[in-house]
């Protein structure tokens, strides 16, 4: 016989942080990867901001196609600024966890 109390029982466990699988367990390789990804991140930010600045400052480029390029550059800046800093922090500090809310933010 199933009672109403048995049906109302729910799983009460929650995951508050997740363990990340790293690219490498070697500390030397993690340091190298940190600097490679830092360079790629800085280059991507500089390129996108340069593109945005150039389009905004040149009057001839105020057309719909360049408006779309500005929007794509902004989306790129925002998307890489969510995931890449956590990757860099993970590589630099060798911590392999991310909070539940941090994971949801990246998704």
Coordinates of C-alpha atoms in Angstrom, one line a residue:
X1 CA 0.0 0.0 0.0
X2 CA 1.4 3.4 -1.0
X3 CA 0.6 6.3 1.2
X4 CA 0.5 10.0 0.4
X5 CA 3.6 10.5 2.6
X6 CA 5.6 8.2 0.4
X7 CA 4.7 10.1 -2.8
X8 CA 5.6 13.5 -1.3
X9 CA 9.2 12.5 -0.5
X10 CA 11.6 14.2 -2.8
X11 CA 15.4 14.1 -3.3
X12 CA 16.9 16.7 -1.0
X13 CA 20.5 16.6 -2.2
X14 CA 21.9 19.5 -4.2
X15 CA 25.2 19.9 -6.0
X16 CA 26.8 23.2 -5.0
X17 CA 30.1 22.8 -6.9
X18 CA 31.3 20.7 -9.8
X19 CA 34.8 19.2 -10.4
X20 CA 36.3 20.2 -13.7
X21 CA 38.4 17.9 -15.8
X22 CA 41.6 19.7 -16.6
X23 CA 43.5 19.8 -19.9
X24 CA 46.6 18.4 -18.3
X25 CA 47.8 17.2 -14.9
X26 CA 51.3 18.4 -15.6
X27 CA 52.0 21.7 -13.8
X28 CA 54.5 22.9 -16.4
X29 CA 52.0 22.3 -19.2
X30 CA 49.2 24.0 -17.3
X31 CA 51.5 27.1 -16.9
X32 CA 52.2 27.0 -20.6
X33 CA 48.5 26.7 -21.4
X34 CA 47.8 29.6 -19.1
X35 CA 50.1 31.9 -21.0
X36 CA 48.8 30.6 -24.4
X37 CA 45.2 31.2 -23.5
X38 CA 46.0 34.6 -21.9
X39 CA 47.6 35.7 -25.2
X40 CA 44.6 34.4 -27.2
X41 CA 42.1 36.1 -24.9
X42 CA 44.0 39.4 -25.0
X43 CA 44.3 39.2 -28.7
X44 CA 40.6 38.5 -29.2
X45 CA 39.6 41.4 -26.8
X46 CA 42.0 43.8 -28.5
X47 CA 40.8 42.8 -32.0
X48 CA 37.1 43.1 -31.2
X49 CA 37.6 46.5 -29.4
X50 CA 39.7 47.8 -32.3
X51 CA 37.0 46.7 -34.7
X52 CA 34.3 48.4 -32.6
X53 CA 36.3 51.6 -32.2
X54 CA 37.1 51.8 -36.0
X55 CA 33.5 51.3 -37.0
X56 CA 32.3 53.9 -34.5
X57 CA 34.9 56.5 -35.4
X58 CA 34.7 56.3 -39.2
X59 CA 31.5 58.0 -40.5
X60 CA 31.6 56.0 -43.8
X61 CA 31.2 52.7 -41.9
X62 CA 27.8 53.6 -40.4
X63 CA 25.8 51.1 -42.5
X64 CA 23.7 48.1 -41.5
X65 CA 26.5 45.6 -42.4
X66 CA 28.9 47.3 -40.0
X67 CA 26.2 47.6 -37.3
X68 CA 25.9 43.8 -37.5
X69 CA 29.7 43.5 -37.2
X70 CA 29.7 45.7 -34.1
X71 CA 27.0 43.5 -32.6
X72 CA 28.9 40.3 -33.4
X73 CA 32.0 41.8 -31.9
X74 CA 30.2 42.7 -28.7
X75 CA 28.7 39.2 -28.4
X76 CA 32.2 37.7 -28.9
X77 CA 33.6 40.0 -26.2
X78 CA 30.8 39.0 -23.7
X79 CA 30.9 35.3 -24.4
X80 CA 34.7 35.0 -24.1
X81 CA 34.6 37.2 -21.0
X82 CA 32.4 34.7 -19.2
X83 CA 34.3 31.4 -19.9
X84 CA 37.9 32.3 -20.4
X85 CA 38.6 34.0 -17.0
X86 CA 37.5 30.9 -15.2
X87 CA 39.7 28.8 -17.5
X88 CA 42.6 31.0 -16.7
X89 CA 41.9 31.0 -13.0
X90 CA 41.7 27.2 -13.0
X91 CA 45.0 26.9 -14.9
X92 CA 46.8 29.4 -12.6
X93 CA 45.6 28.2 -9.2
X94 CA 45.2 24.5 -10.1
X95 CA 41.8 24.5 -8.5
X96 CA 39.5 22.2 -10.4
X97 CA 36.0 23.2 -9.0
X98 CA 33.3 25.6 -10.2
X99 CA 30.3 26.6 -8.2
X100 CA 26.8 25.7 -9.3
X101 CA 26.0 29.4 -10.1
X102 CA 29.3 29.9 -11.9
X103 CA 28.4 26.9 -14.1
X104 CA 24.9 28.2 -14.8
X105 CA 26.4 31.6 -15.7
X106 CA 28.7 30.0 -18.2
X107 CA 25.9 28.1 -19.8

